PDB file of C-alpha atoms in Angstrom:
ATOM      1  CA  MET A   1      25.269 135.644  34.673  1.00  0.00           C
ATOM      2  CA  PRO A   2      28.799 134.584  35.684  1.00  0.00           C
ATOM      3  CA  ARG A   3      31.036 137.246  37.205  1.00  0.00           C
ATOM      4  CA  ILE A   4      34.755 137.563  36.612  1.00  0.00           C
ATOM      5  CA  GLU A   5      37.437 139.808  38.002  1.00  0.00           C
ATOM      6  CA  VAL A   6      39.824 141.504  35.596  1.00  0.00           C
ATOM      7  CA  THR A   7      42.863 143.625  36.300  1.00  0.00           C
ATOM      8  CA  LEU A   8      43.337 146.317  33.664  1.00  0.00           C
ATOM      9  CA  PRO A   9      46.167 148.711  32.923  1.00  0.00           C
ATOM     10  CA  ASP A  10      45.478 152.282  34.035  1.00  0.00           C
ATOM     11  CA  ASP A  11      45.215 153.582  30.461  1.00  0.00           C
ATOM     12  CA  VAL A  12      42.520 151.035  29.592  1.00  0.00           C
ATOM     13  CA  GLU A  13      40.557 151.986  32.690  1.00  0.00           C
ATOM     14  CA  VAL A  14      40.773 155.665  31.709  1.00  0.00           C
ATOM     15  CA  GLN A  15      39.554 154.863  28.190  1.00  0.00           C
ATOM     16  CA  LEU A  16      36.605 152.883  29.579  1.00  0.00           C
ATOM     17  CA  ASP A  17      35.660 155.751  31.873  1.00  0.00           C
ATOM     18  CA  GLN A  18      35.898 158.219  28.979  1.00  0.00           C
ATOM     19  CA  MET A  19      33.546 156.103  26.843  1.00  0.00           C
ATOM     20  CA  VAL A  20      31.039 155.958  29.698  1.00  0.00           C
ATOM     21  CA  ASP A  21      31.365 159.700  30.367  1.00  0.00           C
ATOM     22  CA  GLN A  22      30.790 160.414  26.657  1.00  0.00           C
ATOM     23  CA  GLY A  23      27.593 158.359  26.738  1.00  0.00           C
ATOM     24  CA  GLU A  24      28.804 155.518  24.540  1.00  0.00           C
ATOM     25  CA  PHE A  25      27.874 153.089  27.334  1.00  0.00           C
ATOM     26  CA  VAL A  26      25.551 153.344  30.338  1.00  0.00           C
ATOM     27  CA  ASN A  27      28.227 152.156  32.773  1.00  0.00           C
ATOM     28  CA  ARG A  28      31.615 150.431  32.965  1.00  0.00           C
ATOM     29  CA  GLU A  29      30.061 146.966  33.221  1.00  0.00           C
ATOM     30  CA  GLU A  30      28.151 147.473  29.968  1.00  0.00           C
ATOM     31  CA  ALA A  31      31.284 148.818  28.277  1.00  0.00           C
ATOM     32  CA  ILE A  32      33.405 145.881  29.373  1.00  0.00           C
ATOM     33  CA  GLU A  33      30.753 143.334  28.380  1.00  0.00           C
ATOM     34  CA  GLU A  34      30.211 144.891  24.931  1.00  0.00           C
ATOM     35  CA  LEU A  35      33.891 145.407  24.145  1.00  0.00           C
ATOM     36  CA  LEU A  36      34.824 141.924  25.346  1.00  0.00           C
ATOM     37  CA  SER A  37      32.059 140.407  23.194  1.00  0.00           C
ATOM     38  CA  LEU A  38      33.245 142.377  20.156  1.00  0.00           C
ATOM     39  CA  GLY A  39      36.836 141.270  20.786  1.00  0.00           C
ATOM     40  CA  ILE A  40      35.809 137.614  20.996  1.00  0.00           C
ATOM     41  CA  LYS A  41      33.795 137.881  17.765  1.00  0.00           C
ATOM     42  CA  GLU A  42      36.745 139.531  15.989  1.00  0.00           C
ATOM     43  CA  HIS A  43      39.130 136.889  17.278  1.00  0.00           C
ATOM     44  CA  GLN A  44      36.821 134.128  16.014  1.00  0.00           C
ATOM     45  CA  THR A  45      36.551 135.809  12.608  1.00  0.00           C
ATOM     46  CA  VAL A  46      40.323 136.113  12.287  1.00  0.00           C
ATOM     47  CA  ALA A  47      40.834 132.507  13.411  1.00  0.00           C
ATOM     48  CA  GLU A  48      38.268 131.232  10.896  1.00  0.00           C
ATOM     49  CA  THR A  49      39.863 133.280   8.114  1.00  0.00           C
ATOM     50  CA  GLU A  50      43.290 131.881   8.945  1.00  0.00           C
ATOM     51  CA  GLU A  51      41.934 128.305   9.074  1.00  0.00           C
ATOM     52  CA  ARG A  52      40.523 128.705   5.557  1.00  0.00           C
ATOM     53  CA  GLY A  53      43.835 130.110   4.377  1.00  0.00           C
ATOM     54  CA  GLU A  54      42.245 133.389   3.410  1.00  0.00           C
ATOM     55  CA  VAL A  55      44.118 136.641   3.515  1.00  0.00           C
ATOM     56  CA  GLY A  56      42.691 139.265   5.866  1.00  0.00           C
ATOM     57  CA  PHE A  57      42.066 142.834   4.751  1.00  0.00           C
ATOM     58  CA  GLU A  58      45.243 144.180   6.350  1.00  0.00           C
ATOM     59  CA  GLU A  59      47.410 141.470   4.798  1.00  0.00           C
ATOM     60  CA  GLU A  60      45.720 141.993   1.435  1.00  0.00           C
ATOM     61  CA  MET A  61      46.428 145.711   1.530  1.00  0.00           C
ATOM     62  CA  MET A  62      50.071 145.137   2.480  1.00  0.00           C
ATOM     63  CA  ALA A  63      50.491 142.655  -0.373  1.00  0.00           C
ATOM     64  CA  THR A  64      48.886 145.105  -2.801  1.00  0.00           C
ATOM     65  CA  ASP A  65      51.206 147.897  -1.659  1.00  0.00           C
ATOM     66  CA  GLU A  66      54.276 145.694  -2.043  1.00  0.00           C
ATOM     67  CA  ARG A  67      53.253 144.544  -5.537  1.00  0.00           C
ATOM     68  CA  SER A  68      52.650 148.106  -6.698  1.00  0.00           C
ATOM     69  CA  ILE A  69      56.136 149.327  -5.851  1.00  0.00           C
ATOM     70  CA  GLY A  70      58.083 149.713  -9.053  1.00  0.00           C
ATOM     71  CA  ASP A  71      55.188 148.609 -11.281  1.00  0.00           C
ATOM     72  CA  ASP A  72      54.602 152.068 -12.739  1.00  0.00           C
ATOM     73  CA  ASP A  73      56.667 153.359 -15.627  1.00  0.00           C
ATOM     74  CA  ASP A  74      57.168 156.714 -13.921  1.00  0.00           C
ATOM     75  CA  GLY A  75      58.537 155.127 -10.727  1.00  0.00           C
ATOM     76  CA  TYR A  76      55.676 156.255  -8.517  1.00  0.00           C
ATOM     77  CA  ALA A  77      53.544 153.739  -6.623  1.00  0.00           C
ATOM     78  CA  PHE A  78      49.992 154.451  -5.447  1.00  0.00           C
TER      79      PHE A  78
END
């Protein structure tokens, strides 16, 4: 397996150590590998969504919130 060296901000290192200490991961290497893999998968999903011109969940919710403002007769938006 290829090895890489990464420099992380102190707060990220602390968060990694906390996840390991809490038992979410066996060690820091496992945590970094898993979280990096999840980040790459998420990035690919977002990129594919944007290529298809689809609106992501967050953008959809923002658009829904903006459309609802002022739509109610009583002036309240939910």
